[in-house]
C-alpha positions as CSV (number, residue, x, y, z in Angstrom):
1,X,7.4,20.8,-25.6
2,X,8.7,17.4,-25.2
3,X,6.5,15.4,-23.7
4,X,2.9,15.7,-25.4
5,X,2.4,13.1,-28.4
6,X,1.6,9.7,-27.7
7,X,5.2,8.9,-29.0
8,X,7.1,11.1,-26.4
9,X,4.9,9.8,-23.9
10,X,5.6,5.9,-24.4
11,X,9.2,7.3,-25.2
12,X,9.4,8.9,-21.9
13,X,8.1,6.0,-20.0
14,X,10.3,3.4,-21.4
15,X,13.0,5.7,-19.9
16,X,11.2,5.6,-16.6
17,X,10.9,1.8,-16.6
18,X,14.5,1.3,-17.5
19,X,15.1,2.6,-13.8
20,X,14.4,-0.7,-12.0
21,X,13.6,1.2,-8.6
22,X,11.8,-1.6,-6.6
23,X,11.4,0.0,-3.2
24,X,14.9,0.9,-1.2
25,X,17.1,-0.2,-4.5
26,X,19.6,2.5,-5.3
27,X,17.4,2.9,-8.7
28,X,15.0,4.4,-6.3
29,X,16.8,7.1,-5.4
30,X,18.4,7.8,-9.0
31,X,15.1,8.1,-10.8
32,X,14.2,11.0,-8.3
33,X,17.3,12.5,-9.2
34,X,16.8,12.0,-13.0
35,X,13.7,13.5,-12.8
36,X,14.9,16.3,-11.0
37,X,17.5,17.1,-13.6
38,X,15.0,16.9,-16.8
39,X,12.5,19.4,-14.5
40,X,16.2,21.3,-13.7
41,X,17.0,22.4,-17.6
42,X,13.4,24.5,-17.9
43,X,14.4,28.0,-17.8
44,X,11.6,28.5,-15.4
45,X,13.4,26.7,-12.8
46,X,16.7,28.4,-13.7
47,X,15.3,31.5,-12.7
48,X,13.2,30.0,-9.5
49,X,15.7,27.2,-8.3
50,X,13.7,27.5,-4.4
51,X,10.4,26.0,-6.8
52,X,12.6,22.8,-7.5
53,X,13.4,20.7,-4.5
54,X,14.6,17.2,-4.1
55,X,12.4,16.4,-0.2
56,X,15.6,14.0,1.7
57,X,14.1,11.5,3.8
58,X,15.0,10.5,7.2
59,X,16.5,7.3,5.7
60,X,18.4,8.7,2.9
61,X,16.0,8.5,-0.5
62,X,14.1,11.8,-1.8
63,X,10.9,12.5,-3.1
64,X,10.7,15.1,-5.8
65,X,8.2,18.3,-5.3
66,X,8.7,21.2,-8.1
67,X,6.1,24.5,-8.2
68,X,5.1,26.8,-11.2
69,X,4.1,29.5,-10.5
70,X,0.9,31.2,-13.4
71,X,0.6,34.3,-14.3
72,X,-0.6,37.0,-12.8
73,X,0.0,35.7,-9.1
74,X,-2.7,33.0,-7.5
75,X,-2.8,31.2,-4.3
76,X,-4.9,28.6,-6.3
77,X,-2.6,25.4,-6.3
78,X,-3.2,21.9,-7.8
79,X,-0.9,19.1,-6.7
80,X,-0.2,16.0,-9.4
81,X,1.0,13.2,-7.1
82,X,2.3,10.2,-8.3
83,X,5.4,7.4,-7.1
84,X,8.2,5.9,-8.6
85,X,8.5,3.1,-6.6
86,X,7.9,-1.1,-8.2
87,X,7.5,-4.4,-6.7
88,X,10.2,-6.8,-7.6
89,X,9.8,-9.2,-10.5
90,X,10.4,-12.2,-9.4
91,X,7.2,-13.7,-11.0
92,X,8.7,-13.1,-14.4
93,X,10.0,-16.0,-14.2
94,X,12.2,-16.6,-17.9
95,X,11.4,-13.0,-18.6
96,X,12.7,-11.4,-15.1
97,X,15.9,-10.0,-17.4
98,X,13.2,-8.3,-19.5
99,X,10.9,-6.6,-16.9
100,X,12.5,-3.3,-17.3
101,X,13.0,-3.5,-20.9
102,X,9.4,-2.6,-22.1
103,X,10.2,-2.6,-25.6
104,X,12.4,-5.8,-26.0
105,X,9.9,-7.8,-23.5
106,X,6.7,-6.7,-25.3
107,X,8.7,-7.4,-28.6
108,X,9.5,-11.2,-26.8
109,X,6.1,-11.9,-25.4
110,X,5.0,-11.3,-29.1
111,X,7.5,-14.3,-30.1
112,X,6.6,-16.2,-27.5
113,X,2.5,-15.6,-27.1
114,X,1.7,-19.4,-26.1
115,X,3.3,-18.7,-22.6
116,X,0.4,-15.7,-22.2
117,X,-2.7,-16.3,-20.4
118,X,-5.7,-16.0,-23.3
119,X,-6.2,-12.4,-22.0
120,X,-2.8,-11.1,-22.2
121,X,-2.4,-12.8,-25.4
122,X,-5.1,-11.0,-27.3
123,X,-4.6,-7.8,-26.0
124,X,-0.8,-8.5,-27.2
125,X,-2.7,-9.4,-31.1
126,X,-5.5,-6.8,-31.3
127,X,-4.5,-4.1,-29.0
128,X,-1.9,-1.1,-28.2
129,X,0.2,-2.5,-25.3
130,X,3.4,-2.3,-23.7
131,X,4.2,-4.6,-21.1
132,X,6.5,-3.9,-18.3
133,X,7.2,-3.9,-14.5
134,X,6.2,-0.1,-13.6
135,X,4.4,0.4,-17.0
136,X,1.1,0.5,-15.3
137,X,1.9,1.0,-11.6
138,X,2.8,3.5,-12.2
139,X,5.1,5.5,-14.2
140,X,2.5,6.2,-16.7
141,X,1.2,8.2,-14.1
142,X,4.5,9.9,-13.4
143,X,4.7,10.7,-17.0
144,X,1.4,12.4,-17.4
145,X,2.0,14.8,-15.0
146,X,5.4,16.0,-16.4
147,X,3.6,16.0,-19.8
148,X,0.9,18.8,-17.6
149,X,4.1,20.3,-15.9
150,X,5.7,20.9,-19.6
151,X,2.2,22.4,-20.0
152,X,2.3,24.4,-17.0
153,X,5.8,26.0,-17.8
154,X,4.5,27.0,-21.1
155,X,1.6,28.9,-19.6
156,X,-1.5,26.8,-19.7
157,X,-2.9,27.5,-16.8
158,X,-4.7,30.2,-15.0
159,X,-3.2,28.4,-11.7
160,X,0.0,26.9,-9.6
161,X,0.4,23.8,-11.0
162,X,3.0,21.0,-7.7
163,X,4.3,18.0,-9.0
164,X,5.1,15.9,-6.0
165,X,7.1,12.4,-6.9
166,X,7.5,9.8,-3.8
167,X,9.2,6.7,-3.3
168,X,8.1,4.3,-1.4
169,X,4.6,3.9,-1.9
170,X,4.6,-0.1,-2.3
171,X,6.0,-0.4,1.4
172,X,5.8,2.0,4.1
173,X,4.5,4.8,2.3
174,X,7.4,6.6,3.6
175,X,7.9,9.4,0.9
176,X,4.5,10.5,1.1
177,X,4.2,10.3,4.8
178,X,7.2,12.8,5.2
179,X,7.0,14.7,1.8
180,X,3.2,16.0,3.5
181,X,5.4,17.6,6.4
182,X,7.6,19.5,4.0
183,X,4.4,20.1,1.5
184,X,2.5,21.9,4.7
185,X,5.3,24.3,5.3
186,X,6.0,25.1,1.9
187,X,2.2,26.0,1.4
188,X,2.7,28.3,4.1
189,X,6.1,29.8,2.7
190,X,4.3,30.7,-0.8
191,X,1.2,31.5,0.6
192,X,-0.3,28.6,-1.5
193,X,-4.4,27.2,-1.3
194,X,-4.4,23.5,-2.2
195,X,-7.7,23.3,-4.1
196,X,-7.4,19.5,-5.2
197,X,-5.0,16.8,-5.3
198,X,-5.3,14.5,-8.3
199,X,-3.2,11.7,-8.5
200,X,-2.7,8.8,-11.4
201,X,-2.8,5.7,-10.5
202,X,-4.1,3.5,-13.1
203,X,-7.7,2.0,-13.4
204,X,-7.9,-1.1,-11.2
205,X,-10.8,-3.4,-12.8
206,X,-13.5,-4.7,-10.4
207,X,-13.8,-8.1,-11.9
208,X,-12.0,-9.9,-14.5
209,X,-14.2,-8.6,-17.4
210,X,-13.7,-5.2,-16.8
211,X,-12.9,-2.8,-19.2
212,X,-14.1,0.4,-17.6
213,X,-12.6,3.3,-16.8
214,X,-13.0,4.6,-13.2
215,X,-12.2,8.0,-11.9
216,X,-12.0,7.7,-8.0
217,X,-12.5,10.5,-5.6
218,X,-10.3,9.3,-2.7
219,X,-8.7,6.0,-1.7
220,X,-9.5,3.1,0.1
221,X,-8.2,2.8,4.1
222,X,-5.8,0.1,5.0
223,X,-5.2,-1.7,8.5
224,X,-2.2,-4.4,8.5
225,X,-3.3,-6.7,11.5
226,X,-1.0,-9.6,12.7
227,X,-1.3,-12.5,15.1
228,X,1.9,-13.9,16.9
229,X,1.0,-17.7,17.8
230,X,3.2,-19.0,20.8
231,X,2.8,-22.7,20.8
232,X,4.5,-25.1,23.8
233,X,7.7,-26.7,22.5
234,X,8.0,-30.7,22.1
235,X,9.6,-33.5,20.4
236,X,8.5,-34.7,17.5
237,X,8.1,-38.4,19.1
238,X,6.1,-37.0,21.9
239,X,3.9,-34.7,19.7
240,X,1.1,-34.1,22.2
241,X,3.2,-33.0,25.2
242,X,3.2,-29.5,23.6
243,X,1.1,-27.4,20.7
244,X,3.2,-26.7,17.2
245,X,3.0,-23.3,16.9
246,X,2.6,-23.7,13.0
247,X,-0.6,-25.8,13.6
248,X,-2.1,-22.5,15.3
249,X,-1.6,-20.2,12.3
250,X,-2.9,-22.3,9.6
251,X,-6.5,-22.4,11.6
252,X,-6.5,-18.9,12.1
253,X,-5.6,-18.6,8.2
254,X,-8.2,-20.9,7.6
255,X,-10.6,-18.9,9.1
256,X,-9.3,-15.5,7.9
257,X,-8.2,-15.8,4.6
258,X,-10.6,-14.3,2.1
259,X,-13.0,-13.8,4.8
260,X,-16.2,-12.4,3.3
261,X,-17.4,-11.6,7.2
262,X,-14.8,-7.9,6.5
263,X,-16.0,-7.0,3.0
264,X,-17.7,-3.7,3.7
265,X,-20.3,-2.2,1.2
266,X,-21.2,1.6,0.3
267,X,-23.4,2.1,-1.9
268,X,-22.3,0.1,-5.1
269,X,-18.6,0.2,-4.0
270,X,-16.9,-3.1,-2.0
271,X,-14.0,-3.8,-0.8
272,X,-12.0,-7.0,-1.5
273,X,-11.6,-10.1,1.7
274,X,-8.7,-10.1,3.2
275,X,-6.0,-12.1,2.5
276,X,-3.0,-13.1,4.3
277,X,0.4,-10.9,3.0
278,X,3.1,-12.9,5.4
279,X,3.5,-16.6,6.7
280,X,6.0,-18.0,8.4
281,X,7.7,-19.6,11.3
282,X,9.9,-18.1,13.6
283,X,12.1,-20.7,14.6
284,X,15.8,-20.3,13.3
285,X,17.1,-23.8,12.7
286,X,15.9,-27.1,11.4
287,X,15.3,-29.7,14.5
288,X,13.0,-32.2,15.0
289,X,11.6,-30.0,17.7
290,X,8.4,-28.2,17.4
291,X,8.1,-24.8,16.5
292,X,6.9,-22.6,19.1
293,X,6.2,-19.0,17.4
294,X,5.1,-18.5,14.6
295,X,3.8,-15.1,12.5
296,X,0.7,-13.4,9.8
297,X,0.0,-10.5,8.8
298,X,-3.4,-9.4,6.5
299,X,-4.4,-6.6,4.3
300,X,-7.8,-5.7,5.7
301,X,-8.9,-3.0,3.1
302,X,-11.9,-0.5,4.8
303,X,-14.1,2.7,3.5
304,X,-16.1,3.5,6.6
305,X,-15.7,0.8,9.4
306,X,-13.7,1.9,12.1
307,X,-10.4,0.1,14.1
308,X,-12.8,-1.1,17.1
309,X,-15.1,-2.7,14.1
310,X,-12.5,-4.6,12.4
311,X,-10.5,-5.5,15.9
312,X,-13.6,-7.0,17.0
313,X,-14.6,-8.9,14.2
314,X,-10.6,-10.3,14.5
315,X,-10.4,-11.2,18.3
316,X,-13.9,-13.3,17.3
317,X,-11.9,-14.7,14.5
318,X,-8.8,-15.5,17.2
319,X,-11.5,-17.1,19.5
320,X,-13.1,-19.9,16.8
321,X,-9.4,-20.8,15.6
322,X,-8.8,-21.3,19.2
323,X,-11.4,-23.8,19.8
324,X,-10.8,-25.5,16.5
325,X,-7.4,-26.1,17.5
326,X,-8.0,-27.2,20.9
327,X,-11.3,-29.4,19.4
328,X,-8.8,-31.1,16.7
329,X,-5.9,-31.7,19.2
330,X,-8.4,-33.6,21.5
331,X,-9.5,-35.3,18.5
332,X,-6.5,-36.6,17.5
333,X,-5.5,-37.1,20.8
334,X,-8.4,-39.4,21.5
335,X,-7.8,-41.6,18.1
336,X,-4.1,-41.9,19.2
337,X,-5.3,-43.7,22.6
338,X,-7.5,-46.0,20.9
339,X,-4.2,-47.1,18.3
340,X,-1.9,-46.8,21.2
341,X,-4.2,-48.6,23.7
342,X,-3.8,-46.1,26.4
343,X,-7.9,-45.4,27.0
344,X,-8.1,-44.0,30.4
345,X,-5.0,-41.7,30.8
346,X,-6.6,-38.1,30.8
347,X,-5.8,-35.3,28.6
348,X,-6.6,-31.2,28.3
349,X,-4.9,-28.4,26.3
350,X,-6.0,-25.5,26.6
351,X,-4.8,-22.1,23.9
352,X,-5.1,-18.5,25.2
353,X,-6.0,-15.3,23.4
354,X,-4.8,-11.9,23.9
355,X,-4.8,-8.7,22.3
356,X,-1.2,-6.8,22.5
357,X,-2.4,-4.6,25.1
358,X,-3.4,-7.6,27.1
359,X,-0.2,-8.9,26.4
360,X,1.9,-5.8,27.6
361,X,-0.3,-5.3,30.6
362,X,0.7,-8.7,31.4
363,X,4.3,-8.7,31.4
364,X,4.5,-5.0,32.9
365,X,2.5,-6.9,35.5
366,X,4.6,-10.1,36.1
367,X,8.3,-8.6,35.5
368,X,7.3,-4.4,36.4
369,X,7.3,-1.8,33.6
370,X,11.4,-0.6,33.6
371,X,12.2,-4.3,32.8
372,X,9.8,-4.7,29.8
373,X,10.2,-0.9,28.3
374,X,13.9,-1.7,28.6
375,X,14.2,-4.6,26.6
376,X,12.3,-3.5,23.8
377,X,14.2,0.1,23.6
378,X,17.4,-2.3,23.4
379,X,15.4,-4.4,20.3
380,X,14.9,-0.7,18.6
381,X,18.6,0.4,19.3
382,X,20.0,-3.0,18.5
383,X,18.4,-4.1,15.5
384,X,18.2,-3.0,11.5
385,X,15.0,-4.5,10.9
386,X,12.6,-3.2,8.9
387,X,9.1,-1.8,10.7
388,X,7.1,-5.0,10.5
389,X,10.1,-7.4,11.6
390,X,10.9,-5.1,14.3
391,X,6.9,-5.4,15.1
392,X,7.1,-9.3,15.2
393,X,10.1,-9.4,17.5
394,X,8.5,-6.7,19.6
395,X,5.4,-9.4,20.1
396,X,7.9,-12.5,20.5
397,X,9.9,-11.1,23.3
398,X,6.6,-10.2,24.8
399,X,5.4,-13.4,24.6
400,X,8.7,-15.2,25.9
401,X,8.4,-12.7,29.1
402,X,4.5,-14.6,29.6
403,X,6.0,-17.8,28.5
404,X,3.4,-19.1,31.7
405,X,0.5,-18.3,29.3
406,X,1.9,-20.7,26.5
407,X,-0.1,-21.5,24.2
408,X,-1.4,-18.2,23.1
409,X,-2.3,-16.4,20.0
410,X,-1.8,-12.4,20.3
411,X,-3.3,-9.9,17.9
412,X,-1.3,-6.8,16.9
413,X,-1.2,-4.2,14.1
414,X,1.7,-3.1,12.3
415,X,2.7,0.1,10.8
416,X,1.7,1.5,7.8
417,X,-1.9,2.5,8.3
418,X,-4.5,4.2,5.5
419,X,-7.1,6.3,6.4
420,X,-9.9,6.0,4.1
421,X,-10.5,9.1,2.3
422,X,-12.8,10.5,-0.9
423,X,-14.3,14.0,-1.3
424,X,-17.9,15.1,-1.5
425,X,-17.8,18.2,-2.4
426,X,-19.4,19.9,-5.5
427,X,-16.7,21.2,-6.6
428,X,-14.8,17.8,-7.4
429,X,-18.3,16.3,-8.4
430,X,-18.3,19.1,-11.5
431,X,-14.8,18.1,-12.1
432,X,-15.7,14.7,-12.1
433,X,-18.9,15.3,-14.3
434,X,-16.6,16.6,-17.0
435,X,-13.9,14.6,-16.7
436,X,-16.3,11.8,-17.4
437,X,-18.1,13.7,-20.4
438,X,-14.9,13.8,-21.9
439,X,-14.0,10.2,-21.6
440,X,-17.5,9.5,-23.1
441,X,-17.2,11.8,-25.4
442,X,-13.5,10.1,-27.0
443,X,-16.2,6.5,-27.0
444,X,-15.4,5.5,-23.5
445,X,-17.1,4.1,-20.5
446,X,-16.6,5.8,-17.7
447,X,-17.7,5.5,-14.0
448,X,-17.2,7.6,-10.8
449,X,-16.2,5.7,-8.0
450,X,-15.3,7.0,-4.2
451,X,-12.7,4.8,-3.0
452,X,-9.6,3.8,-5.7
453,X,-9.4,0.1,-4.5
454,X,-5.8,0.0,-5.2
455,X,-4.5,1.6,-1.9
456,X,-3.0,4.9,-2.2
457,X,-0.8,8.0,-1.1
458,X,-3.8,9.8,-1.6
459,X,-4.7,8.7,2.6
460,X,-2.5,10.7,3.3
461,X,-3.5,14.3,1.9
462,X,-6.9,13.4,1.6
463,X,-10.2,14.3,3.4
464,X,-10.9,11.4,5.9
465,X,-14.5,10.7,6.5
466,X,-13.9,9.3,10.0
467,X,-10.9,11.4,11.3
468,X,-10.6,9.4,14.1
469,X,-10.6,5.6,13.7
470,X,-10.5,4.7,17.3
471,X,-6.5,5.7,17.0
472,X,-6.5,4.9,21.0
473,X,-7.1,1.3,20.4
474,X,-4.9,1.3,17.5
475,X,-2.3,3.0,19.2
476,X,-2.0,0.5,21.8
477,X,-2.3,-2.6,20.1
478,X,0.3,-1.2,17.6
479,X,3.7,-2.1,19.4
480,X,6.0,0.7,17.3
481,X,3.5,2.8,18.6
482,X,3.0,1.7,22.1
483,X,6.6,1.8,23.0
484,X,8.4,4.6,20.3
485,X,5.3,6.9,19.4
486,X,5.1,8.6,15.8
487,X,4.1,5.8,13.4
488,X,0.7,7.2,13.8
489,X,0.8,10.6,12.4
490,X,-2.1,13.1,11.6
491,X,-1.4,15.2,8.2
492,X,-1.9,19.1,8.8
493,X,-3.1,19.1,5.4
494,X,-6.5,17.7,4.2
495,X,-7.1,18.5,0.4
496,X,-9.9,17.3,-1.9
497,X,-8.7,14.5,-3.9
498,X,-9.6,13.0,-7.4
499,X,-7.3,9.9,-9.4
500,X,-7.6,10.5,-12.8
501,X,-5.4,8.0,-14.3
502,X,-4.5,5.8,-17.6
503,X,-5.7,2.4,-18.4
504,X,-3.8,-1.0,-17.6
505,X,-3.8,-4.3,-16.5
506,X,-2.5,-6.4,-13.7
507,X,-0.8,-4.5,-11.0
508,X,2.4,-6.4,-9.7
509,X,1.8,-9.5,-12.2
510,X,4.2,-10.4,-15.2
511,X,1.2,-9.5,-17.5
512,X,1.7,-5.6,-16.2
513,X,0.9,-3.7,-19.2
514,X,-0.3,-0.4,-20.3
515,X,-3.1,0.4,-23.3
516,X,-1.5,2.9,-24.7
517,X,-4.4,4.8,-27.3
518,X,-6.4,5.9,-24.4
519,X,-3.8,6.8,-21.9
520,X,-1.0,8.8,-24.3
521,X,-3.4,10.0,-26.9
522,X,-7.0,10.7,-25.3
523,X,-6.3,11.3,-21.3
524,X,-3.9,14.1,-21.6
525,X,-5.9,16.6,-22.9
526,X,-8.7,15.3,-20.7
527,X,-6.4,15.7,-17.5
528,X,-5.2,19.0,-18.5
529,X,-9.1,20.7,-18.8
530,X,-9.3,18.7,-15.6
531,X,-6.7,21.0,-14.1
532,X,-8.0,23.7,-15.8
533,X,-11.2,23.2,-14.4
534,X,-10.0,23.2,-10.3
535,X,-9.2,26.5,-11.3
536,X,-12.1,27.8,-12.9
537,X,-14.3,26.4,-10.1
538,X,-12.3,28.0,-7.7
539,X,-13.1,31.5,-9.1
540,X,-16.7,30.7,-9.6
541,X,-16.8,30.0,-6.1
């Protein structure tokens, strides 16, 4: 037994940190594997290698998934999810060299506390902290539930206790996506019942003054909308003979940006506004010609709205940026004659709006289906883009085949999308119930909430309320999708899910940091009873 003081624990994540394994880095891939050969020594797993399995995915990385077994036999099976994945750390700024050194940077930022904001700062003086890229999001997690799987070798439990590790959760969700195909068949192989699924993720605070714990029951859905703006080309010194392209996309993120119109509200729970997570022009050199495409994308985070609500509510958004932009181009237009002396000469621009589909329909339409299927297979075969740059230059070519149409602005969706998800049942509300009497009971607020507001791999394991979505319109305004198929896939496997994780603040800042009293010394024992419990209630019932 390792891994089970507070000391081992903040010893074992500083191990895990020192992997720097931002998504698709080659540390990615090694932290899987040193995982796998810590898990590989226990003599359990000597003697049942087929319980230990590194999952290869399609694109080379692994994901982690290792079973023991209890004694006597059960089919009752908890799974402890987690990833091992970071954001870069590029907003370290002078301490970027630091970010995976949690010991020396905490020991820096303690040297150095005047660069801190005031919050970070006295947490830094009065509290137990370790700072670190990963410290919080979250290899704390990861290291929890090896400290339960040291547990769960030892005999703890009166059930089957899965550790499943996945990369990839900060981008594409790719680990999790295809670990759930190999997790269904190796249910099947062991004759395993999934009773609950509880990942770690750490508390995310509602509000800047929050210092509540939260134990979520499932995981708030995810679409990733984008709008392609296809101005008309133009010289700068005739400025009005065309439409700049990056003119369009600042009104629409005008209008869109922190939007309070898509903030949805169950209950007490809200999601946050969206906000805009890529913007950028298209155009390849500098010239003094106008740009003529240009790109977003936004996070619109949802509980129980479906894709028509929220496609709706964007076309609507489309259509008022379109007539600001034609009402200000006018405008301008109209001052310029007065300077210029040219009243009298006439002037009209006009900006059309499309959703994907339309688009599509369109060009099948002008240029017939073979030609327009066939150049975007070639874009797939051709190109090493990633999903969403694919997307974009899906949309662009498009748009250059209804070049007549010019100036448009098209919505589309990209892959990944996140179900929403939580679980209702009774038997996670008991869990819950004394999960939460425990926190209480160590002097502890806590407070159940059903949607973790941080995104999560839970979406895709968990029980969705609306299985659904309006996939169909989805589908086709999702261009991957449309043309390829498969980036919209339905899990076989829908489990009860709970996160029940440490305590930390700011998620993919420089100020990362773990508390580390509560979440090494009190939740451990509280997330093992936890497990204990899935099993207890599963025999009551």
């Amino acid at each position: 037994m390792k891994w089970q003081s507070k000391e081992e624990l903040k010893q074992l994540l500083i191990e895990l940190v020192e992997y720097p394994s931002v998504t698709y880095s080659k540390s990615e891939k090694d932290i899987v594997t040193r995982i796998y050969d810590w898990l590989h020594e226990a003599s359990y797993f000597q003697e049942h290698p087929d319980d230990l399995n590194k999952i290869p995915l399609s694109d080379g990385r692994e994901a982690l998934m290792g079973l023991v077994k209890a004694e006597p036999e059960t089919e009752d099976t908890v799974i402890l999810l987690s990833h091992i994945d970071v954001v870069d750390t590029e907003g370290f700024g002078m301490f970027q060299n630091l970010a995976f050194s949690p010991n020396q940077l905490t020991a820096s930022l303690k040297q150095n506390q005047d660069v801190l904001p005031q919050e970070a700062r006295e947490d830094l003086r009065n509290g137990d902290w370790l700072f670190g890229r990963g410290t919080m999001d979250m290899k704390a997690g990861t290291v929890l539930h090896l400290s339960m799987i040291e547990r769960a070798l030892n005999g703890t439990y009166s059930g089957n206790v899965l550790i499943l590790v996945v990369p990839d959760e900060e981008v594409n969700s790719q680990g999790m996506i295809e670990s759930v195909k190999f997790l269904d068949d190796f249910q099947k192989r062991h004759n395993l019942t999934f009773q609950l699924c509880i990942n770690s993720e750490s508390t995310f605070r509602q509000h800047r003054e929050d210092e509540q714990n939260y134990v979520y029951t499932g995981s708030l859905g995810k679409a990733l909308p984008g709008f392609l703006c296809f101005g008309k080309e133009t010289h700068v010194g005739e400025p009005f003979q065309g439409v700049n392209a990056n003119f369009m996309l600042s009104a629409l993120n005008h209008k869109l940006e922190l939007n309070t119109d898509f903030i949805e509200k169950v209950g007490e729970e809200v999601t946050p506004p969206p906000v805009s997570l890529m913007m950028r022009d298209l155009k390849e050199d500098y010239s003094v010609k106008t740009t003529v495409s240009a790109v977003a994308m936004y996070n619109i985070l949802f509980m129980k709205q479906t894709v028509s609500n929220i496609n709706a509510k964007l076309f609507s958004i489309m259509e008022e940026a379109k007539e600001d932009i034609e009402n200000h181009i006018l405008k301008q237009y109209n001052q310029y004659q007065k300077v210029a002396n040219l009243e009298g000469s006439s002037y009209h621009v006009s900006v059309n709006a499309f959703t994907f589909s339309q688009l599509y329909d369109e060009a099948i339409k002008r240029h017939g289906k073979q030609i327009v299927d066939h150049k975007l297979e070639q874009l797939k075969k051709d190109s090493q883009l990633t999903e969403r740059e694919l997307t974009i230059q899906f949309v662009q070519e498009l748009a250059k085949f209804c070049q007549h149409l010019a100036p448009m602005m098209v919505l589309f969706y990209s892959p990944p999308f996140y179900p929403a998800v939580t679980s209702n049942s009774q038997k996670v509300t008991n869990i819950v119930d004394e999960v939460q009497s425990a926190i209480s009971a160590e002097g502890y607020d806590s407070k159940r909430k059903f949607y973790f507001n941080g995104i999560s791999d839970l979406s895709f394991i968990g029980e969705q309320l609306n299985e659904e979505y309006d996939i169909s319109l989805l589908a086709q305004n999702m261009p991957l999708q449309r043309v390829h198929g498969h980036y919209i896939t339905k899990s076989n496997i829908a489990i009860p899910t709970v996160n029940i994780g440490p305590y930390g603040k700011d998620p993919h800042q420089w100020t990362e940091r773990l508390e580390l009293g509560y979440s090494f010394n009190v939740l451990p024992d509280i997330l093992s009873s936890a497990i204990e419990k899935v099993f207890h209630e599963s025999k009551s019932n």
